Coordinates of C-alpha atoms in Angstrom, one line a residue:
M1 CA 5.9 -17.6 207.9
N2 CA 3.3 -20.3 207.6
Q3 CA 4.4 -23.8 206.8
E4 CA 2.4 -23.7 203.5
D5 CA 4.5 -20.7 202.5
Q6 CA 7.8 -22.7 202.6
V7 CA 8.1 -23.7 198.9
L8 CA 10.8 -23.8 196.4
P9 CA 10.6 -21.7 193.1
N10 CA 8.9 -24.7 191.4
G11 CA 6.1 -24.8 193.9
S12 CA 7.4 -27.9 195.8
P13 CA 7.3 -27.7 199.6
V14 CA 10.7 -27.3 201.4
V15 CA 11.8 -30.6 202.9
H16 CA 15.1 -30.8 204.8
Q17 CA 17.2 -33.6 203.4
L18 CA 19.6 -33.2 206.3
L19 CA 18.8 -32.7 210.0
A20 CA 21.8 -33.0 212.3
I21 CA 22.7 -31.9 215.8
S22 CA 26.2 -30.8 216.7
Q23 CA 28.2 -32.9 219.1
D24 CA 27.7 -30.4 221.9
H25 CA 24.0 -30.1 221.2
S26 CA 24.2 -26.4 220.6
R27 CA 23.6 -26.2 216.9
L28 CA 21.0 -27.5 214.4
L29 CA 22.5 -28.3 211.0
C30 CA 20.0 -28.5 208.1
S31 CA 19.9 -28.5 204.4
N32 CA 17.5 -28.9 201.5
L33 CA 18.5 -29.4 197.8
H34 CA 19.4 -25.8 197.3
S35 CA 20.8 -24.3 200.5
Y36 CA 22.0 -25.0 204.0
S37 CA 21.5 -23.3 207.4
V38 CA 22.8 -23.4 211.0
Y39 CA 20.5 -22.5 213.9
P40 CA 21.0 -22.3 217.6
V41 CA 19.3 -25.3 219.3
S42 CA 18.4 -23.3 222.4
N43 CA 16.6 -20.4 220.8
I44 CA 15.5 -20.9 217.2
V45 CA 14.0 -17.8 215.6
S46 CA 12.1 -18.4 212.3
D47 CA 14.0 -17.0 209.3
Q48 CA 17.0 -16.1 211.4
P49 CA 19.7 -18.7 211.1
L50 CA 23.2 -18.1 212.5
R51 CA 24.7 -19.1 209.2
Q52 CA 23.4 -20.0 205.8
G53 CA 24.6 -20.5 202.3
H54 CA 23.6 -21.4 198.8
G55 CA 23.9 -25.0 197.5
G56 CA 22.6 -28.4 198.6
V57 CA 24.5 -30.3 201.3
S58 CA 24.4 -34.0 202.1
C59 CA 26.4 -33.8 205.4
M60 CA 27.7 -31.2 207.7
S61 CA 29.7 -30.9 210.9
I62 CA 30.6 -28.0 213.1
L63 CA 33.4 -27.4 215.6
D64 CA 33.3 -24.8 218.4
N65 CA 30.4 -23.2 216.6
D66 CA 32.8 -21.6 214.1
I67 CA 34.5 -24.2 211.8
L68 CA 32.0 -25.7 209.4
A69 CA 32.5 -28.8 207.2
L70 CA 30.2 -29.2 204.1
V71 CA 29.8 -31.9 201.4
G72 CA 27.6 -31.1 198.4
S73 CA 24.5 -32.9 197.2
G74 CA 21.5 -32.5 194.9
S75 CA 20.9 -30.9 191.6
D76 CA 22.3 -27.6 192.8
P77 CA 25.2 -28.7 195.1
Y78 CA 27.4 -26.5 197.3
C79 CA 30.3 -28.5 196.0
A80 CA 31.0 -31.9 194.5
S81 CA 29.8 -34.9 196.5
N82 CA 33.4 -36.3 196.7
K83 CA 34.8 -33.1 198.2
V84 CA 34.6 -31.7 201.7
K85 CA 35.1 -28.0 202.3
I86 CA 36.0 -26.5 205.7
L87 CA 34.8 -23.0 206.3
D88 CA 35.8 -20.5 209.0
A89 CA 33.4 -18.2 210.9
Y90 CA 33.4 -15.8 208.0
Q91 CA 32.3 -18.4 205.5
L92 CA 35.7 -18.5 203.9
V93 CA 37.0 -21.9 202.7
I94 CA 40.2 -22.7 204.7
L95 CA 40.7 -26.4 203.8
E96 CA 39.5 -28.9 201.2
I97 CA 39.8 -32.6 200.8
E98 CA 38.8 -34.5 197.7
L99 CA 38.3 -38.2 197.4
R100 CA 37.7 -40.5 194.5
Q101 CA 34.5 -41.8 196.1
Q102 CA 31.4 -40.0 197.3
I103 CA 31.7 -38.7 200.9
L104 CA 28.7 -39.9 203.0
N105 CA 29.6 -38.2 206.3
V106 CA 32.1 -35.9 207.9
A107 CA 33.0 -35.4 211.6
L108 CA 35.3 -32.8 213.1
T109 CA 37.3 -32.8 216.2
H110 CA 40.1 -30.4 217.3
E111 CA 42.7 -33.0 216.1
N112 CA 41.0 -34.8 213.2
I113 CA 38.8 -34.6 210.2
V114 CA 36.9 -37.9 209.8
L115 CA 35.4 -38.8 206.4
V116 CA 33.1 -41.7 205.6
T117 CA 32.6 -43.5 202.2
T118 CA 30.6 -46.6 201.5
T119 CA 33.3 -49.0 202.8
R120 CA 35.9 -46.8 204.4
T121 CA 36.4 -44.4 207.3
L122 CA 39.3 -42.1 206.8
I123 CA 41.0 -40.1 209.6
Y124 CA 43.0 -37.0 208.7
D125 CA 45.2 -34.9 210.9
F126 CA 43.5 -31.5 211.1
A127 CA 46.7 -29.5 211.1
T128 CA 48.5 -31.2 208.2
L129 CA 45.7 -32.9 206.3
H130 CA 47.8 -36.1 206.4
L131 CA 45.8 -39.3 206.3
I132 CA 46.8 -41.0 209.6
R133 CA 44.4 -44.0 209.5
E134 CA 42.1 -45.8 207.2
V135 CA 39.5 -48.2 208.5
G136 CA 37.6 -50.6 206.3
T137 CA 33.9 -51.3 207.2
V138 CA 30.9 -53.2 205.9
K139 CA 28.7 -51.4 203.4
N140 CA 27.8 -48.1 205.0
D141 CA 25.4 -46.3 202.7
T142 CA 24.2 -43.8 205.3
G143 CA 27.8 -42.9 206.5
I144 CA 27.4 -44.0 210.1
V145 CA 30.2 -42.8 212.4
L146 CA 30.6 -41.2 215.8
V147 CA 33.4 -39.1 217.4
G148 CA 33.6 -38.2 221.1
S149 CA 35.9 -38.3 224.1
L150 CA 36.3 -40.3 227.3
N151 CA 38.6 -39.2 230.1
N152 CA 40.3 -36.7 227.7
E153 CA 40.9 -39.5 225.1
R154 CA 39.4 -39.5 221.7
I155 CA 36.8 -42.0 220.8
L156 CA 35.9 -43.1 217.2
V157 CA 33.0 -45.5 216.6
T158 CA 32.7 -47.2 213.2
L159 CA 30.8 -50.1 211.7
G160 CA 32.6 -53.4 211.8
V161 CA 34.2 -55.1 208.8
D162 CA 33.1 -58.8 209.2
S163 CA 29.3 -58.7 209.6
L164 CA 26.5 -56.1 209.3
G165 CA 25.6 -55.8 213.0
T166 CA 29.1 -55.3 214.4
I167 CA 30.8 -52.1 215.5
R168 CA 34.3 -51.1 216.5
I169 CA 35.2 -48.5 219.2
Y170 CA 38.7 -46.9 218.8
R171 CA 40.5 -45.0 221.5
E172 CA 43.2 -42.3 221.4
H173 CA 45.6 -43.7 218.8
F174 CA 42.9 -45.6 216.7
N175 CA 44.5 -49.0 217.4
D176 CA 43.2 -52.2 219.0
P177 CA 39.5 -51.4 218.8
V178 CA 36.8 -52.9 221.1
L179 CA 34.7 -55.2 218.9
I180 CA 31.0 -55.5 219.6
H181 CA 28.4 -57.7 217.9
A182 CA 25.6 -55.3 218.6
H183 CA 22.7 -56.7 216.4
D184 CA 21.9 -59.5 214.0
N185 CA 20.8 -56.9 211.4
A186 CA 22.6 -53.9 209.9
I187 CA 23.2 -50.9 212.1
Q188 CA 20.8 -48.0 211.5
C189 CA 21.6 -45.5 214.3
M190 CA 24.1 -44.9 217.1
A191 CA 24.7 -42.3 219.8
L192 CA 27.4 -41.6 222.4
S193 CA 26.6 -40.3 225.9
K194 CA 27.9 -36.9 226.8
N195 CA 30.8 -38.4 228.8
G196 CA 31.6 -40.9 226.1
D197 CA 31.3 -44.0 228.4
K198 CA 28.1 -45.3 226.9
L199 CA 27.0 -46.1 223.4
A200 CA 23.4 -46.7 222.2
T201 CA 22.8 -48.8 219.0
A202 CA 19.7 -49.6 216.9
S203 CA 19.5 -51.9 213.9
K204 CA 17.5 -51.4 210.7
K205 CA 14.8 -53.6 212.3
G206 CA 14.4 -50.9 215.0
T207 CA 12.8 -53.1 217.7
L208 CA 15.6 -53.4 220.2
I209 CA 17.9 -50.6 221.5
R210 CA 21.1 -51.8 223.2
I211 CA 23.3 -49.8 225.5
W212 CA 27.1 -50.6 225.7
D213 CA 30.0 -49.8 227.9
T214 CA 32.5 -48.1 225.5
T215 CA 35.6 -49.3 227.5
S216 CA 34.8 -52.9 228.0
G217 CA 32.3 -53.5 225.1
E218 CA 29.9 -55.2 227.5
E219 CA 26.2 -54.7 227.1
I220 CA 24.7 -52.6 229.9
K221 CA 21.0 -52.9 229.0
C222 CA 18.6 -53.7 226.2
V223 CA 15.2 -52.0 225.8
R224 CA 12.4 -52.7 223.4
R225 CA 10.8 -50.0 221.3
G226 CA 8.1 -52.3 219.9
A227 CA 7.5 -55.5 217.9
A228 CA 7.0 -54.0 214.4
A229 CA 10.0 -53.0 212.3
V230 CA 10.6 -49.2 212.0
E231 CA 13.4 -46.9 211.0
I232 CA 15.2 -45.2 214.0
H233 CA 16.1 -41.7 213.0
S234 CA 17.8 -40.5 216.2
L235 CA 19.0 -41.5 219.7
D236 CA 20.1 -39.3 222.6
F237 CA 21.2 -39.8 226.2
S238 CA 20.1 -37.5 229.0
D239 CA 23.0 -35.7 230.7
D240 CA 22.7 -37.9 233.8
E241 CA 22.7 -41.0 231.6
E242 CA 19.6 -42.4 233.3
Y243 CA 17.3 -42.0 230.2
L244 CA 17.4 -42.4 226.5
C245 CA 15.1 -40.9 223.9
L246 CA 14.5 -41.8 220.3
S247 CA 12.5 -40.8 217.2
S248 CA 11.3 -43.3 214.6
S249 CA 9.4 -43.5 211.4
N250 CA 6.2 -44.4 213.1
K251 CA 5.7 -40.8 214.2
T252 CA 6.6 -41.3 217.9
I253 CA 9.2 -40.3 220.4
H254 CA 10.0 -42.9 223.0
I255 CA 11.7 -42.3 226.4
F256 CA 13.4 -45.2 228.2
N257 CA 15.0 -45.7 231.6
I258 CA 18.4 -47.2 230.9
T259 CA 19.7 -47.8 234.4
P260 CA 20.8 -51.4 234.7
I261 CA 18.1 -53.9 235.7
N262 CA 18.4 -56.7 238.3
M263 CA 20.5 -59.3 236.4
N264 CA 18.7 -62.1 238.4
S265 CA 15.4 -61.2 236.6
S266 CA 13.6 -64.3 235.5
W267 CA 11.8 -62.6 232.7
L268 CA 11.9 -64.5 229.4
G269 CA 11.1 -63.8 225.7
Y270 CA 9.4 -60.6 224.6
T271 CA 8.9 -59.2 228.1
S272 CA 12.5 -59.6 229.1
Y273 CA 13.3 -56.2 227.7
E274 CA 11.9 -53.1 229.3
K275 CA 9.6 -51.0 227.2
S276 CA 9.6 -47.2 227.0
L277 CA 8.3 -45.2 230.0
M278 CA 6.2 -43.1 227.7
T279 CA 5.7 -42.1 224.1
I280 CA 5.0 -38.7 222.5
P281 CA 3.2 -38.6 219.1
L282 CA 4.6 -36.5 216.3
Q283 CA 2.8 -35.3 213.1
E284 CA 5.7 -36.4 210.9
S285 CA 7.6 -39.6 210.3
H286 CA 11.0 -38.0 210.1
A287 CA 12.4 -36.0 213.1
T288 CA 15.6 -35.7 215.2
V289 CA 15.0 -35.6 218.9
I290 CA 17.3 -34.6 221.9
F291 CA 16.9 -34.0 225.6
G292 CA 16.5 -30.3 226.4
E293 CA 18.7 -28.2 228.7
E294 CA 16.0 -28.2 231.4
R295 CA 15.1 -31.4 233.1
N296 CA 12.1 -33.3 231.7
T297 CA 12.1 -31.5 228.4
L298 CA 12.7 -32.7 224.8
K299 CA 13.4 -30.9 221.6
A300 CA 12.3 -32.3 218.2
F301 CA 13.2 -31.0 214.8
T302 CA 11.2 -32.3 211.8
S303 CA 12.1 -32.6 208.1
S304 CA 9.5 -30.0 207.1
G305 CA 11.1 -27.4 209.3
I306 CA 9.3 -27.3 212.7
A307 CA 11.1 -27.2 216.0
Y308 CA 9.2 -28.5 219.1
T309 CA 10.0 -28.1 222.7
F310 CA 8.1 -30.6 224.9
S311 CA 7.8 -30.8 228.6
Y312 CA 6.9 -34.2 230.1
N313 CA 6.0 -35.9 233.3
L314 CA 6.9 -39.6 233.5
T315 CA 4.8 -40.2 236.6
D316 CA 1.5 -39.3 235.2
Q317 CA 2.4 -39.9 231.5
T318 CA 1.6 -36.4 230.3
Y319 CA 3.3 -34.0 228.1
E320 CA 2.8 -30.4 226.7
I321 CA 4.1 -28.6 223.7
E322 CA 5.9 -25.6 225.3
E323 CA 7.1 -24.1 222.0
K324 CA 6.6 -24.6 218.3
V325 CA 8.7 -22.7 215.8
E326 CA 9.0 -23.0 212.0
F327 CA 12.5 -22.7 210.7
V328 CA 13.2 -22.2 207.1
M329 CA 16.1 -21.9 204.7

């Protein structure tokens, strides 16, 4: 199907209001105002999602590629925006939680269901649906939250409560969080490394990306995307944690080396932060990017429904589009 054929019944082009990657990087979760779909990241085939359903969705989460959490959105929602429905592999609703406020994000782990509202992060026991912890946050209109694990202990990353640029990292029992003043401006985007030992943060200014140790809360490195303010749409660590990639509203992908620099460096001012090793242009201003399974590859998924696989060479600053697939609802 050609991109120009992807239109709604009223003739408007299909634009994905939700593009998310599952925690294990195996699934692409996407939705427009009228339906939702789940695709395999490794082998997207146009018009062949693994799962799909009717109704607009604002946020989704998937666990073990089977259990799917959905929150409705739009003029034709899957469900109310203050309700999360948990579906099994057969698309049957097995659990529901309803709040008084709109749910802005949902995250699933084997032990917990995490829901985010404008000023709260709520942690439920998956088995009993009991609310086990409620965490207040600064205003969180985009529902920022992360779940992961480190050394077989759960990690929960939320926004702070005292100022816009702060974050809190909770461990196994969600007590005594590590507090980090990450940025002077409000947080826009965060990502955990695969092992859970590193956290990347970007503010709404989008010029500096900071890398943190999730145990100590110490800053490992800070890199500079550029001088002009942009919106950071996604961040991702390579499996070896040597590199970080990001996508932004200026239609570019950046790749950074995030190994610690010599702390005795005498650089000052603008040049004291390392810049990206290379950039890759995109045709669209909104995309989600992750590192591919093979070394020196990236995958990018755009809001208009195009999946790219890039190969790149950092030494000679070259890249190629290895694959381009259109995915539709």
